Coordinates of N, CA and C and ligand atoms in Angstrom, one line a residue:
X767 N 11.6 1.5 15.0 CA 11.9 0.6 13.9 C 13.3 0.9 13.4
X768 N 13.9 -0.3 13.2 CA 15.8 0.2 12.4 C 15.3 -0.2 11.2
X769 N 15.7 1.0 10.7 CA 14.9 1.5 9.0 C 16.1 0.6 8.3
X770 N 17.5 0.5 8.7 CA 18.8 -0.3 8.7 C 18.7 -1.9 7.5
X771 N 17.9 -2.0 9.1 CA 17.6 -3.8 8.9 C 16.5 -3.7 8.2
X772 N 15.6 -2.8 8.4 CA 14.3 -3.2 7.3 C 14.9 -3.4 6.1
X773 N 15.5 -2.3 5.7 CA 16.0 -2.3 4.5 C 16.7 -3.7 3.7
X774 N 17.9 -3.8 4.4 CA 18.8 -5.2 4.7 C 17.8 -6.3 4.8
X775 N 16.8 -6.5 5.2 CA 15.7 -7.5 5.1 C 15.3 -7.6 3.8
X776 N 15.3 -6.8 2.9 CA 14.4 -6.8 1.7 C 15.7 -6.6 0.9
X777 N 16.7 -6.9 0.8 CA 18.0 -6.6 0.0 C 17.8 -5.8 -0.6
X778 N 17.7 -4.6 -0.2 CA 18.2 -3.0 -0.5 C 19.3 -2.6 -0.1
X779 N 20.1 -2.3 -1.0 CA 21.1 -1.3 -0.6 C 20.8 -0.4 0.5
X780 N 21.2 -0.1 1.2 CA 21.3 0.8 2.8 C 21.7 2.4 2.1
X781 N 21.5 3.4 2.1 CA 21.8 4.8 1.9 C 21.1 5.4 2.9
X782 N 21.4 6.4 3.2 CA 21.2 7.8 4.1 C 19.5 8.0 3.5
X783 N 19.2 8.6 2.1 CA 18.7 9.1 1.6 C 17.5 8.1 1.9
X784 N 17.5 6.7 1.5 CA 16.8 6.2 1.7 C 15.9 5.7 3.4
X785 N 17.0 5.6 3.8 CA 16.7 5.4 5.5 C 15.8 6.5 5.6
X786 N 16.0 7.9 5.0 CA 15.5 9.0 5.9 C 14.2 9.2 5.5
X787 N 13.9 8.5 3.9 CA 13.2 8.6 3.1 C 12.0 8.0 3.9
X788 N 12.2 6.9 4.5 CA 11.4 5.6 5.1 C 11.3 5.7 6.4
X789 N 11.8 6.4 6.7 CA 11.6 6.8 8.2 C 10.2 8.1 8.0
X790 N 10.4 8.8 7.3 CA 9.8 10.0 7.3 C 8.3 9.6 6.8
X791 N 8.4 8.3 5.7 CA 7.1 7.9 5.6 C 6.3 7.1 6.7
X792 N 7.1 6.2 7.3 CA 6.5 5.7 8.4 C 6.1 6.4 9.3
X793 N 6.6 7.5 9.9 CA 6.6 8.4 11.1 C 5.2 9.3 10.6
X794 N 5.0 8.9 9.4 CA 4.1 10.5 8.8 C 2.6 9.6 9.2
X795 N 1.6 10.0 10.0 CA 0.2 9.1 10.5 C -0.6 8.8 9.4
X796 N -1.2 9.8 8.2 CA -1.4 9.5 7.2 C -0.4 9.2 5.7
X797 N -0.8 8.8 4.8 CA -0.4 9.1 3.5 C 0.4 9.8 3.1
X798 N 1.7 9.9 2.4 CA 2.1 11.7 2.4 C 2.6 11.4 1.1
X799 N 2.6 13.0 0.2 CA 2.8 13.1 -0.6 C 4.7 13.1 -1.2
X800 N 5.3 13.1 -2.3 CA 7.0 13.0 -2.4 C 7.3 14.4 -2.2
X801 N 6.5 15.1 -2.9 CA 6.5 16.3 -2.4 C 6.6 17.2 -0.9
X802 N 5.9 16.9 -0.2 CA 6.2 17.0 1.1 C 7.1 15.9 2.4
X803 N 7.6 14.7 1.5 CA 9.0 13.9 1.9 C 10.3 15.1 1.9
X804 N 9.6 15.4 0.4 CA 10.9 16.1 0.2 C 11.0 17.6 1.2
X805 N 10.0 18.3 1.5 CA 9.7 19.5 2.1 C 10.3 19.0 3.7
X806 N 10.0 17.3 4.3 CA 10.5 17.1 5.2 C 12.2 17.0 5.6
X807 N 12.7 16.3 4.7 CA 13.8 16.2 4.4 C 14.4 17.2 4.6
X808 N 14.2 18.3 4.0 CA 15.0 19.7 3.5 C 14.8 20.3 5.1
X809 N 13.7 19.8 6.0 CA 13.5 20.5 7.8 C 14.3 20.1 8.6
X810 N 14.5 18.7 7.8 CA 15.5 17.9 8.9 C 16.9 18.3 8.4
X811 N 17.1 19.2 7.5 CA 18.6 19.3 7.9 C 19.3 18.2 6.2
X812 N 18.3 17.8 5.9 CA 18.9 16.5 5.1 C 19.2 17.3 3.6
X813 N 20.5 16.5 3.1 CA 20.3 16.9 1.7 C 20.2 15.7 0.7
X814 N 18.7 15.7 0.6 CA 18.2 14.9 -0.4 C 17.6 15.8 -1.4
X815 N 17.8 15.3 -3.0 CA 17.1 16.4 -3.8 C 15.5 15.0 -4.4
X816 N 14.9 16.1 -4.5 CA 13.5 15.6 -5.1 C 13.5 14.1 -6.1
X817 N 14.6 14.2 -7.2 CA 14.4 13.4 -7.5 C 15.1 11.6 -6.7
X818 N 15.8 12.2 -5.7 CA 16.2 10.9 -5.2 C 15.0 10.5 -4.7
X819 N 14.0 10.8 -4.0 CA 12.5 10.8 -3.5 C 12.0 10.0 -4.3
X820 N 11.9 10.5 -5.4 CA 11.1 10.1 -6.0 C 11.6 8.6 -6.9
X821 N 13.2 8.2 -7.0 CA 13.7 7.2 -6.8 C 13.6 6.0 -6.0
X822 N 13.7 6.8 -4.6 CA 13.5 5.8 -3.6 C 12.0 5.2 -3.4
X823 N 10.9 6.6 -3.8 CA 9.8 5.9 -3.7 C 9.1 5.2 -4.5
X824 N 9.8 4.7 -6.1 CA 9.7 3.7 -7.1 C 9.9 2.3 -6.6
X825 N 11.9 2.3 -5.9 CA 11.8 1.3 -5.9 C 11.5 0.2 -4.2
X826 N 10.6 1.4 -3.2 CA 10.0 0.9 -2.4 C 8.5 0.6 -3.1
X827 N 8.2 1.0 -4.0 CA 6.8 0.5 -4.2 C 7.4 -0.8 -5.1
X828 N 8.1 -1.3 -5.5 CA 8.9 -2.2 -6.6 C 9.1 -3.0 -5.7
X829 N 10.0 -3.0 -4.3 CA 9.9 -4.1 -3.7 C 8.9 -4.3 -2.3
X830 N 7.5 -3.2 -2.7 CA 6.3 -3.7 -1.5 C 6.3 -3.0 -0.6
X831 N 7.0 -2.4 -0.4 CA 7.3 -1.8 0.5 C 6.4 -0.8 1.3
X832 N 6.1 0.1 0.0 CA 4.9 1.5 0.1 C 4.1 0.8 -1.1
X833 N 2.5 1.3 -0.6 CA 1.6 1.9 -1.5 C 1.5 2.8 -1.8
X834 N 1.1 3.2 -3.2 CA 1.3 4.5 -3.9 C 0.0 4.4 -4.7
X835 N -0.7 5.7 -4.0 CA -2.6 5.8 -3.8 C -2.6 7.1 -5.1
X836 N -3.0 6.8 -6.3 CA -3.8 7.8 -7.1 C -5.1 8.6 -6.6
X837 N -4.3 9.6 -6.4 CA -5.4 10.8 -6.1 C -6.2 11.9 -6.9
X838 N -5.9 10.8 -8.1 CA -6.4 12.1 -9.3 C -5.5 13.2 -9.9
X839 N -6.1 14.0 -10.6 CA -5.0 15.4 -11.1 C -3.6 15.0 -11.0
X840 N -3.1 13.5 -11.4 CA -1.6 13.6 -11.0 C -0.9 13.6 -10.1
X841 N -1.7 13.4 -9.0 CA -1.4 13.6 -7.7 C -0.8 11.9 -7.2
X842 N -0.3 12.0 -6.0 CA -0.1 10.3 -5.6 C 0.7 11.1 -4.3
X843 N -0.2 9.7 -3.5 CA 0.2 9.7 -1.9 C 1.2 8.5 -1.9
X844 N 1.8 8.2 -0.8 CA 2.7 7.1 -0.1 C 2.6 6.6 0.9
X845 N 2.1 5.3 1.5 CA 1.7 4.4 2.9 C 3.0 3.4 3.0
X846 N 3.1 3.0 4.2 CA 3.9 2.0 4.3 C 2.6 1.1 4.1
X847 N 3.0 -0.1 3.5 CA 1.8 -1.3 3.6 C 1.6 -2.1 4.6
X848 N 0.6 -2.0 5.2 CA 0.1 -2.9 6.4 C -0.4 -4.3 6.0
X849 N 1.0 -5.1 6.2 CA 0.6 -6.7 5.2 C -0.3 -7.1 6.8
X850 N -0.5 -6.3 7.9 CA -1.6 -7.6 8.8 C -2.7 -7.4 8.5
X851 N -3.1 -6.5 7.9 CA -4.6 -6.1 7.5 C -5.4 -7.2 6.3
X852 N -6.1 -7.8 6.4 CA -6.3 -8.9 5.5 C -7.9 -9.0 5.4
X853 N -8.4 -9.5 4.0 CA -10.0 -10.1 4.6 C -9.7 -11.3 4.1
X854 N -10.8 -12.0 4.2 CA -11.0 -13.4 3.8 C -13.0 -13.5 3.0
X855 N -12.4 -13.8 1.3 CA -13.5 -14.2 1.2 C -14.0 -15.4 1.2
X856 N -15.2 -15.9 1.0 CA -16.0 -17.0 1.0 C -16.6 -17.4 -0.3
X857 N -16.7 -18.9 -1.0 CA -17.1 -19.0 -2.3 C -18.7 -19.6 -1.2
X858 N -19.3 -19.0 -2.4 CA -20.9 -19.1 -1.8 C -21.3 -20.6 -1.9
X859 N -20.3 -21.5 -2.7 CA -20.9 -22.9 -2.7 C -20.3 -23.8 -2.2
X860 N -19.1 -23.7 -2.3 CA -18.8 -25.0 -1.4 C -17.6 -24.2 0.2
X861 N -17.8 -23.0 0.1 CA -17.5 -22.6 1.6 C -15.7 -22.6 1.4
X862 N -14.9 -22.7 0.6 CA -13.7 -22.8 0.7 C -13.4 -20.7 1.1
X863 N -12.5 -21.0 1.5 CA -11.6 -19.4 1.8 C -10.2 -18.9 1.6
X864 N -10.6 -17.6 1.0 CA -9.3 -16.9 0.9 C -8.8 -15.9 1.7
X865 N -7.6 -15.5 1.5 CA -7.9 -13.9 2.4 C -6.8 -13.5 1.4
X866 N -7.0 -12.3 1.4 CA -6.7 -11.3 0.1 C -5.8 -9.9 1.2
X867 N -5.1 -8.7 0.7 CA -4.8 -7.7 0.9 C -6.4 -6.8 1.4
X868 N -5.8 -5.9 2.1 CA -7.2 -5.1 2.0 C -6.9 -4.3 0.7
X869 N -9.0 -4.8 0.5 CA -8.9 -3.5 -1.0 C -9.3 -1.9 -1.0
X870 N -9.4 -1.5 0.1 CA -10.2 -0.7 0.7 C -9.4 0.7 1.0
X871 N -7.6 0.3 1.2 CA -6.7 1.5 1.4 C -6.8 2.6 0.3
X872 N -7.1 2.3 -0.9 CA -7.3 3.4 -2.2 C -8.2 4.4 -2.3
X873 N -9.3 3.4 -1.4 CA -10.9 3.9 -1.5 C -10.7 4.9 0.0
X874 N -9.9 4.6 1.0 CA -9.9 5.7 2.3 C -9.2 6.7 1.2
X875 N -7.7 6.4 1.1 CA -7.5 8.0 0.5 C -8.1 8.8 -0.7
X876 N -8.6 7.7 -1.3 CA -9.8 8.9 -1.9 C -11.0 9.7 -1.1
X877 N -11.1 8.8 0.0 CA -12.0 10.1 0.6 C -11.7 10.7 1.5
X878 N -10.1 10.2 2.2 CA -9.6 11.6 2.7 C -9.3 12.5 1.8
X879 N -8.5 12.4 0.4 CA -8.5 13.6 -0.6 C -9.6 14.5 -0.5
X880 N -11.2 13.7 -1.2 CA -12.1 14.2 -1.3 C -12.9 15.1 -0.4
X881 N -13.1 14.6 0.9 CA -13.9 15.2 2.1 C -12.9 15.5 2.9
X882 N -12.3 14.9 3.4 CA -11.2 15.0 4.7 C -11.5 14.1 5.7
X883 N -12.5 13.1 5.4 CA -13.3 12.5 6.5 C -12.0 10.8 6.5
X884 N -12.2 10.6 7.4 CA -11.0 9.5 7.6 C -12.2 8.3 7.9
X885 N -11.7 7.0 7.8 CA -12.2 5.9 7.3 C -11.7 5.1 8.9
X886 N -12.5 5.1 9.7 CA -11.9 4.3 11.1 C -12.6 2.6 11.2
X887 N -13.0 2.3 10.3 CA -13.5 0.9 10.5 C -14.3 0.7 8.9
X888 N -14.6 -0.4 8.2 CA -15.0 -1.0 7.4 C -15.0 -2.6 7.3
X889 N -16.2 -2.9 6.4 CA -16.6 -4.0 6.3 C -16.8 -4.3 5.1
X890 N -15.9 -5.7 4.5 CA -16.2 -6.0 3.4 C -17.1 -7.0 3.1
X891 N -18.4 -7.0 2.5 CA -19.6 -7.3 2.3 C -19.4 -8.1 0.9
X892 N -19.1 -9.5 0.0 CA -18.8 -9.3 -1.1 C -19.6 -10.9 -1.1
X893 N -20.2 -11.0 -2.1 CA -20.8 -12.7 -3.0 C -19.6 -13.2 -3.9
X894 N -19.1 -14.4 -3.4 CA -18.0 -14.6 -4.5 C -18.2 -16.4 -4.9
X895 N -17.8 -16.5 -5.7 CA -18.0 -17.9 -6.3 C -16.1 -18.4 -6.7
X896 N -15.8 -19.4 -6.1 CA -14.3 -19.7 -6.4 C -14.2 -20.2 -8.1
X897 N -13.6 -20.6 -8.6 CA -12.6 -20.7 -9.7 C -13.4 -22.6 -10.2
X898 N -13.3 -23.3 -9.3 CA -13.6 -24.8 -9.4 C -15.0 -24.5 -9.5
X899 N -15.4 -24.1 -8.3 CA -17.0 -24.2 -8.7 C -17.6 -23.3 -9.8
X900 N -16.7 -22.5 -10.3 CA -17.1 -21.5 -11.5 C -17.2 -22.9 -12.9
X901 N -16.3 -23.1 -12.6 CA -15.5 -24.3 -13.9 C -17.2 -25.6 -13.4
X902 N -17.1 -26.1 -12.4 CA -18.5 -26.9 -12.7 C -20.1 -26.5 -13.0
X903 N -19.8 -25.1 -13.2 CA -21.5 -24.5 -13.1 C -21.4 -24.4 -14.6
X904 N -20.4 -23.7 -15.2 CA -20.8 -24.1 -16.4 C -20.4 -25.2 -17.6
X905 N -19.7 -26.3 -17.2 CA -20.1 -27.9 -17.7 C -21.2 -28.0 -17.5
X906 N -21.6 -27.6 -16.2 CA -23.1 -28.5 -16.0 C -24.2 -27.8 -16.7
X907 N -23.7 -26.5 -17.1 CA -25.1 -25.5 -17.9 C -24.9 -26.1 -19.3
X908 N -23.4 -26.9 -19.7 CA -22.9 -26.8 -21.3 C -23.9 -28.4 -21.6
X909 N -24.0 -29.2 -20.5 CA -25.2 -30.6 -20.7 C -26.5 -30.4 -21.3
Ligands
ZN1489 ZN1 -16.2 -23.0 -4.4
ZN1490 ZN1 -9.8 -3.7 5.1

């Protein structure tokens, strides 16, 4: 990936710090903490200090870039966001559809935090009723 142009894509200023920042998250298979960005950083030779990290990782969550997963105790992980992952729900009455982000990324790294057990497939199972047909069920209950 040219971390370059991603960046330049999303009108970011280009920096060192940041490129290496975004490289190091992408490269990383799971979640990673700023804390160990930074521990990376400092392997590679780079001099980035903590709080540029934690800079850069604001304003990639600011423009979408990363999700940033509460792990409790103050803690927080960092993903690159996978916009192709999507579901689609269904209103149970008249069949229209949405597709939404997955809601489910929060809920893996809580239970990689928790157990260590990793999340390789799910299914979202959900009853939903859209907005219009919400708005005619109850006119028709207010008769
Ligand atoms: Zn509907
Ligand atoms: Zn999903």
């Amino acid at each position: 990936m040219d971390y370059e142009a991603f960046l330049k894509e999303r009108k970011i200023k280009v920096t060192q710090g940041r490129v290496i920042i975004l490289e190091i998250i992408d490269n990383y298979s799971q979640a990673i903490s700023a804390d160990n960005i930074y521990e990376q950083c400092k392997e590679k030779g780079h001099n980035v200090d903590l709080s540029t990290v934690y800079r850069s990782l604001d304003l990639f969550e600011r423009k979408d870039i990363i999700e940033k997963f509460n792990l409790g105790d103050g803690k927080y992980n960092y993903k690159i966001k996978d916009h192709k992952h999507k579901h689609v729900i269904e209103c149970s009455l008249c069949h229209k559809e949405v597709e939404i982000d997955c809601p489910m990324l929060p809920v893996e790294e809580l239970i990689k935090n928790k157990t260590g057990f990793v999340l390789i497939e799910h299914e979202l199972k959900v009853k939903a009723v859209c907005q219009e047909c919400m708005k005619h069920s109850k006119e028709n209950k207010k008769k």
